[in-house]
Amino acid sequence: MTYRPMVRAFAGVAAALMFGSAQAEPVTVDNCGMPLTFDTTPERMVVHDINMSEMAFALGLQDRMVGVTGISGWYKTTPSFDETRGSIPELAPKYPTIENLVAATPDLFFAGWYYGMRPGGDVTPETLAPHGITTLILTESCVHLDKSRPPASLDLLYADMERLGKIFGKDAEAAALVAGWKARVAEIKAAVGDVSGTRVFLYDSGDDKPFTAGKFAMPTAMIEALGAVNITADMETSWGTTSWEAVAAADPEFLILLDYQSGGGAADLLALLESHPVMKHATAVKNKAYVPLRYEELTPGPAIIEAMAKMAEAMNSVLN
């Protein structure tokens, strides 16, 4: 899902950026708690992952994108995404290598920890810098290097969009997007029935141990914004594993099932839960109380806003 409001007052700025003009003065943004300064507007950006690509699309930055990575190897895409991406090439279907990135000669890589980069891995801000590539890090992922960060909130998305706007001289467009999202979230919260305290479990993957969302992952913020409770919000991580026994003991009343490209997606996950010796007794499983959501609907990006509406509608249909 993309949002690209036209802000007439910035048409001249957008045109100037298209031709690579320098910024009037340096721009500094926060990058995982460290200042990151741009003396000129980036002209050749590579973006990792479908959710961050949709952030860039929402600001109309396709003309600045020379590649994307980490999409076709994992995820389903929508016709809207494919149309908006157009001819921007995918440099790597999963995690990129240094060679993938350097060959595209970008000046900016928009990625995150475990969103295209791994701490201590081959592709990091430190390994890219000698090649003239600056790295803008997805804020939700900063917790992997800084455990003192606050729990996830919708502000992570809002702030990252405002950062992109500042970097590319599209402050007004970014502000309009964020204002629209905040208004839409308020509408969703006002329309949702009484789901306060509803116990929610997100099932991403995993047979022996479920992979799910913890305190620092965006789904926790989405669930809590609706008034419900993520039963794994006490996990001191963003995404990680827990035990089936812990999930069953919490007796979730509602499920979020990740609808991945591989296999049967959400249908396969539900079938596994229905046949699992402890999970088949959970309230949500017995009632088939769930909503299937795609990856980009649960990671920081524009799609999470309407995903919250889907969650609210599904909760209302089975709980109220």
Short mmCIF file of C-alpha atoms in Angstrom, two decimals:
data_model
loop_
_atom_site.label_atom_id
_atom_site.label_comp_id
_atom_site.label_asym_id
_atom_site.label_seq_id
_atom_site.Cartn_x
_atom_site.Cartn_y
_atom_site.Cartn_z
CA MET A 1 0.00 0.00 0.00
CA THR A 2 1.45 3.35 -0.94
CA TYR A 3 0.54 6.88 -0.01
CA ARG A 4 1.86 9.66 -2.23
CA PRO A 5 0.04 12.93 -1.55
CA MET A 6 0.99 15.72 -3.90
CA VAL A 7 2.25 18.81 -2.10
CA ARG A 8 2.28 21.57 -4.68
CA ALA A 9 4.54 23.86 -2.70
CA PHE A 10 7.37 21.34 -2.95
CA ALA A 11 7.12 20.67 -6.68
CA GLY A 12 10.13 22.90 -7.31
CA VAL A 13 12.20 21.15 -4.69
CA ALA A 14 11.31 17.73 -6.12
CA ALA A 15 12.32 18.85 -9.59
CA ALA A 16 15.62 20.19 -8.29
CA LEU A 17 16.35 16.92 -6.49
CA MET A 18 15.69 14.97 -9.67
CA PHE A 19 18.64 16.70 -11.26
CA GLY A 20 20.95 16.06 -8.30
CA SER A 21 21.31 19.56 -6.92
CA ALA A 22 23.09 19.94 -3.60
CA GLN A 23 21.32 20.85 -0.40
CA ALA A 24 21.41 24.46 0.71
CA GLU A 25 23.04 23.34 3.94
CA PRO A 26 24.02 20.03 5.58
CA VAL A 27 21.24 17.90 7.04
CA THR A 28 21.78 15.84 10.21
CA VAL A 29 19.50 13.02 11.37
CA ASP A 30 19.61 10.49 14.19
CA ASN A 31 20.95 7.07 13.20
CA CYS A 32 20.63 4.62 16.11
CA GLY A 33 21.57 7.35 18.57
CA MET A 34 24.42 8.73 16.47
CA PRO A 35 24.31 11.83 14.28
CA LEU A 36 24.40 11.18 10.55
CA THR A 37 25.12 14.22 8.35
CA PHE A 38 24.41 14.61 4.64
CA ASP A 39 26.24 17.44 2.89
CA THR A 40 24.36 16.72 -0.34
CA THR A 41 21.11 14.95 -1.15
CA PRO A 42 21.67 11.23 -1.91
CA GLU A 43 21.30 10.46 -5.60
CA ARG A 44 21.70 6.66 -5.74
CA MET A 45 19.93 4.76 -2.98
CA VAL A 46 19.58 1.00 -2.47
CA VAL A 47 16.75 -0.06 -0.16
CA HIS A 48 16.51 -3.42 1.58
CA ASP A 49 13.23 -5.21 2.24
CA ILE A 50 9.68 -4.63 1.09
CA ASN A 51 8.63 -2.50 4.08
CA MET A 52 11.47 -0.01 3.70
CA SER A 53 10.94 0.10 -0.05
CA GLU A 54 7.35 1.12 0.61
CA MET A 55 8.61 3.92 2.87
CA ALA A 56 10.69 5.24 -0.01
CA PHE A 57 7.82 4.83 -2.48
CA ALA A 58 5.50 6.75 -0.16
CA LEU A 59 7.75 9.78 -0.62
CA GLY A 60 8.08 9.25 -4.36
CA LEU A 61 11.80 8.46 -4.20
CA GLN A 62 11.84 5.94 -7.05
CA ASP A 63 13.95 8.29 -9.17
CA ARG A 64 16.65 8.09 -6.49
CA MET A 65 16.57 4.28 -6.15
CA VAL A 66 19.11 2.24 -8.12
CA GLY A 67 18.16 -1.06 -6.55
CA VAL A 68 16.26 -3.02 -3.93
CA THR A 69 17.32 -6.16 -2.08
CA GLY A 70 15.68 -8.89 -0.02
CA ILE A 71 12.23 -9.12 -1.60
CA SER A 72 11.61 -11.97 -4.03
CA GLY A 73 13.52 -14.51 -1.95
CA TRP A 74 11.00 -14.35 0.86
CA TYR A 75 7.82 -12.45 0.23
CA LYS A 76 4.66 -12.15 -1.75
CA THR A 77 4.30 -8.77 -3.40
CA THR A 78 1.12 -6.98 -4.38
CA PRO A 79 0.36 -5.69 -7.90
CA SER A 80 0.48 -2.18 -6.41
CA PHE A 81 4.01 -2.76 -5.09
CA ASP A 82 5.20 -4.18 -8.39
CA GLU A 83 3.72 -1.28 -10.35
CA THR A 84 5.17 1.33 -8.01
CA ARG A 85 8.61 -0.32 -8.06
CA GLY A 86 8.58 -0.29 -11.86
CA SER A 87 12.00 -1.02 -13.37
CA ILE A 88 14.06 -0.64 -10.20
CA PRO A 89 16.24 -3.79 -10.23
CA GLU A 90 16.51 -6.29 -7.41
CA LEU A 91 20.21 -6.70 -6.65
CA ALA A 92 19.81 -9.73 -4.38
CA PRO A 93 16.72 -11.84 -3.57
CA LYS A 94 17.69 -12.14 0.10
CA TYR A 95 20.60 -10.53 1.98
CA PRO A 96 22.95 -8.57 -0.30
CA THR A 97 26.69 -9.02 -0.45
CA ILE A 98 29.25 -6.24 -0.54
CA GLU A 99 29.74 -7.07 -4.21
CA ASN A 100 25.99 -6.71 -4.94
CA LEU A 101 25.95 -3.26 -3.41
CA VAL A 102 29.26 -1.89 -4.68
CA ALA A 103 28.37 -2.91 -8.25
CA ALA A 104 25.34 -0.59 -8.14
CA THR A 105 27.53 2.35 -7.00
CA PRO A 106 25.02 3.70 -4.45
CA ASP A 107 25.73 6.57 -2.10
CA LEU A 108 23.08 5.42 0.44
CA PHE A 109 21.94 2.02 1.73
CA PHE A 110 18.66 2.06 3.69
CA ALA A 111 18.58 -1.15 5.76
CA GLY A 112 18.54 -2.40 9.34
CA TRP A 113 19.97 -4.96 11.70
CA TYR A 114 18.49 -8.27 10.52
CA TYR A 115 16.93 -6.22 7.73
CA GLY A 116 19.79 -6.66 5.28
CA MET A 117 22.64 -6.46 7.80
CA ARG A 118 23.84 -8.63 10.68
CA PRO A 119 26.02 -7.42 13.56
CA GLY A 120 29.54 -8.59 12.75
CA GLY A 121 28.50 -9.61 9.25
CA ASP A 122 30.00 -8.79 5.88
CA VAL A 123 27.57 -5.93 5.18
CA THR A 124 27.61 -3.27 7.90
CA PRO A 125 27.96 0.53 7.98
CA GLU A 126 31.66 0.04 8.71
CA THR A 127 32.29 -2.26 5.73
CA LEU A 128 30.27 -0.08 3.34
CA ALA A 129 31.86 3.26 4.30
CA PRO A 130 35.19 2.65 2.49
CA HIS A 131 33.17 2.25 -0.71
CA GLY A 132 31.52 5.65 -0.28
CA ILE A 133 28.23 4.14 0.85
CA THR A 134 26.42 5.74 3.80
CA THR A 135 24.02 3.52 5.77
CA LEU A 136 20.69 4.71 7.11
CA ILE A 137 19.53 2.24 9.77
CA LEU A 138 15.88 1.31 10.40
CA THR A 139 15.19 2.56 13.92
CA GLU A 140 13.21 -0.49 15.08
CA SER A 141 16.34 -2.58 14.50
CA CYS A 142 18.66 -0.43 16.63
CA VAL A 143 17.79 -2.51 19.71
CA HIS A 144 20.08 -5.26 18.40
CA LEU A 145 23.04 -3.03 19.26
CA ASP A 146 21.50 -1.00 22.07
CA LYS A 147 19.41 -2.93 24.59
CA SER A 148 18.49 0.26 26.46
CA ARG A 149 16.14 1.48 23.74
CA PRO A 150 12.44 2.00 24.59
CA PRO A 151 9.76 -0.56 23.64
CA ALA A 152 8.30 -0.42 20.15
CA SER A 153 5.76 2.27 19.31
CA LEU A 154 4.12 3.63 16.18
CA ASP A 155 6.44 6.62 16.60
CA LEU A 156 9.22 4.45 15.13
CA LEU A 157 7.49 4.53 11.75
CA TYR A 158 6.59 8.20 12.02
CA ALA A 159 10.15 9.24 12.91
CA ASP A 160 11.73 7.15 10.16
CA MET A 161 9.46 8.71 7.56
CA GLU A 162 10.34 12.18 8.84
CA ARG A 163 14.05 11.27 8.61
CA LEU A 164 13.67 10.25 4.98
CA GLY A 165 11.79 13.45 4.28
CA LYS A 166 14.52 15.54 5.85
CA ILE A 167 17.31 13.74 3.99
CA PHE A 168 15.64 14.11 0.60
CA GLY A 169 14.20 17.59 1.07
CA LYS A 170 10.64 16.31 1.36
CA ASP A 171 9.83 17.44 4.87
CA ALA A 172 6.35 18.66 3.96
CA GLU A 173 5.41 15.44 2.18
CA ALA A 174 6.65 13.37 5.12
CA ALA A 175 4.75 15.53 7.59
CA ALA A 176 1.56 15.13 5.55
CA LEU A 177 1.97 11.36 5.44
CA VAL A 178 2.53 11.11 9.18
CA ALA A 179 -0.42 13.38 9.97
CA GLY A 180 -2.64 11.26 7.75
CA TRP A 181 -1.50 8.04 9.39
CA LYS A 182 -2.08 9.41 12.88
CA ALA A 183 -5.59 10.49 11.90
CA ARG A 184 -6.30 7.06 10.41
CA VAL A 185 -5.04 5.28 13.55
CA ALA A 186 -7.35 7.47 15.63
CA GLU A 187 -10.27 6.43 13.39
CA ILE A 188 -9.40 2.75 13.74
CA LYS A 189 -9.12 3.00 17.52
CA ALA A 190 -12.44 4.85 17.73
CA ALA A 191 -14.21 2.25 15.57
CA VAL A 192 -12.83 -0.88 17.23
CA GLY A 193 -15.09 -2.58 19.74
CA ASP A 194 -14.03 -3.40 23.26
CA VAL A 195 -10.94 -5.56 22.76
CA SER A 196 -9.17 -4.26 25.86
CA GLY A 197 -7.03 -6.93 27.43
CA THR A 198 -7.56 -9.39 24.57
CA ARG A 199 -4.64 -11.82 24.58
CA VAL A 200 -2.95 -11.91 21.16
CA PHE A 201 -0.29 -14.27 19.86
CA LEU A 202 1.64 -13.62 16.65
CA TYR A 203 2.88 -16.79 14.95
CA ASP A 204 5.54 -16.14 12.36
CA SER A 205 7.12 -19.55 11.86
CA GLY A 206 8.78 -22.48 13.60
CA ASP A 207 7.75 -26.02 14.53
CA ASP A 208 9.80 -26.90 17.61
CA LYS A 209 9.73 -23.33 18.92
CA PRO A 210 7.51 -20.52 17.66
CA PHE A 211 9.17 -17.44 16.21
CA THR A 212 7.26 -14.36 17.30
CA ALA A 213 7.32 -10.65 18.18
CA GLY A 214 8.71 -9.34 21.46
CA LYS A 215 8.85 -6.02 23.27
CA PHE A 216 10.78 -4.14 20.60
CA ALA A 217 8.94 -5.35 17.47
CA MET A 218 6.35 -3.27 15.64
CA PRO A 219 3.47 -5.79 16.07
CA THR A 220 3.57 -5.21 19.82
CA ALA A 221 2.99 -1.49 19.24
CA MET A 222 0.15 -2.25 16.81
CA ILE A 223 -1.56 -4.67 19.18
CA GLU A 224 -1.26 -2.34 22.15
CA ALA A 225 -2.52 0.64 20.15
CA LEU A 226 -5.81 -1.24 19.70
CA GLY A 227 -6.03 -1.93 23.43
CA ALA A 228 -5.13 -5.61 23.22
CA VAL A 229 -2.13 -7.40 24.76
CA ASN A 230 0.72 -9.22 23.03
CA ILE A 231 1.31 -12.30 25.19
CA THR A 232 5.01 -12.27 24.25
CA ALA A 233 5.60 -8.57 24.92
CA ASP A 234 7.83 -9.50 27.86
CA MET A 235 10.45 -10.98 25.52
CA GLU A 236 13.48 -8.67 25.68
CA THR A 237 13.99 -8.66 21.93
CA SER A 238 12.29 -7.55 18.76
CA TRP A 239 11.79 -10.90 17.06
CA GLY A 240 12.73 -14.22 18.65
CA THR A 241 11.62 -17.65 19.81
CA THR A 242 9.65 -18.77 22.84
CA SER A 243 8.22 -22.13 23.94
CA TRP A 244 4.89 -23.66 22.99
CA GLU A 245 4.26 -24.34 26.66
CA ALA A 246 4.54 -20.63 27.48
CA VAL A 247 2.20 -19.68 24.66
CA ALA A 248 -0.36 -22.32 25.61
CA ALA A 249 -0.24 -21.27 29.28
CA ALA A 250 -1.11 -17.70 28.23
CA ASP A 251 -4.14 -19.06 26.31
CA PRO A 252 -4.27 -16.53 23.45
CA GLU A 253 -7.73 -15.40 22.38
CA PHE A 254 -6.67 -14.08 18.99
CA LEU A 255 -3.93 -14.99 16.51
CA ILE A 256 -1.92 -13.07 13.93
CA LEU A 257 -0.61 -15.50 11.33
CA LEU A 258 2.18 -14.47 8.96
CA ASP A 259 1.22 -15.03 5.34
CA TYR A 260 4.56 -15.79 3.72
CA GLN A 261 5.33 -16.66 0.12
CA SER A 262 6.66 -20.14 0.88
CA GLY A 263 4.25 -23.00 1.45
CA GLY A 264 0.61 -22.37 2.24
CA GLY A 265 1.24 -19.29 4.37
CA ALA A 266 -1.30 -18.61 7.11
CA ALA A 267 -3.35 -21.71 6.27
CA ASP A 268 -0.34 -23.94 7.00
CA LEU A 269 0.32 -22.17 10.30
CA LEU A 270 -3.27 -22.61 11.43
CA ALA A 271 -3.20 -26.30 10.48
CA LEU A 272 -0.06 -26.78 12.56
CA LEU A 273 -1.68 -25.10 15.58
CA GLU A 274 -4.84 -27.19 15.23
CA SER A 275 -2.79 -30.39 15.30
CA HIS A 276 -0.33 -29.30 18.00
CA PRO A 277 -0.75 -31.29 21.25
CA VAL A 278 -0.92 -28.20 23.49
CA MET A 279 -1.89 -25.39 21.15
CA LYS A 280 -5.00 -27.12 19.81
CA HIS A 281 -6.64 -26.41 23.18
CA ALA A 282 -5.97 -22.66 23.06
CA THR A 283 -9.08 -20.47 22.86
CA ALA A 284 -7.98 -18.71 19.67
CA VAL A 285 -7.23 -21.98 17.89
CA LYS A 286 -10.52 -23.61 18.88
CA ASN A 287 -12.43 -20.52 17.73
CA LYS A 288 -10.34 -20.00 14.57
CA ALA A 289 -9.92 -16.42 15.76
CA TYR A 290 -7.14 -15.05 13.57
CA VAL A 291 -6.11 -12.63 10.88
CA PRO A 292 -3.53 -13.38 8.16
CA LEU A 293 -1.09 -10.52 7.54
CA ARG A 294 1.85 -10.15 5.20
CA TYR A 295 5.39 -9.36 6.31
CA GLU A 296 5.22 -5.70 5.27
CA GLU A 297 2.01 -5.32 7.31
CA LEU A 298 3.91 -6.15 10.50
CA THR A 299 7.26 -4.42 9.99
CA PRO A 300 7.81 -0.65 10.01
CA GLY A 301 6.28 0.76 6.85
CA PRO A 302 3.12 2.36 5.43
CA ALA A 303 1.21 -0.93 5.26
CA ILE A 304 0.98 -1.33 9.03
CA ILE A 305 -1.70 1.37 9.25
CA GLU A 306 -4.36 -0.51 7.28
CA ALA A 307 -3.10 -3.77 8.81
CA MET A 308 -4.28 -2.41 12.15
CA ALA A 309 -7.72 -1.92 10.61
CA LYS A 310 -7.69 -5.56 9.46
CA MET A 311 -6.73 -6.66 12.96
CA ALA A 312 -9.50 -4.59 14.53
CA GLU A 313 -12.13 -5.87 12.10
CA ALA A 314 -11.13 -9.50 12.63
CA MET A 315 -11.08 -9.11 16.41
CA ASN A 316 -14.53 -7.53 16.35
CA SER A 317 -15.96 -10.32 14.20
CA VAL A 318 -14.91 -13.08 16.58
CA LEU A 319 -14.77 -11.40 19.98
CA ASN A 320 -17.74 -9.02 20.05
#
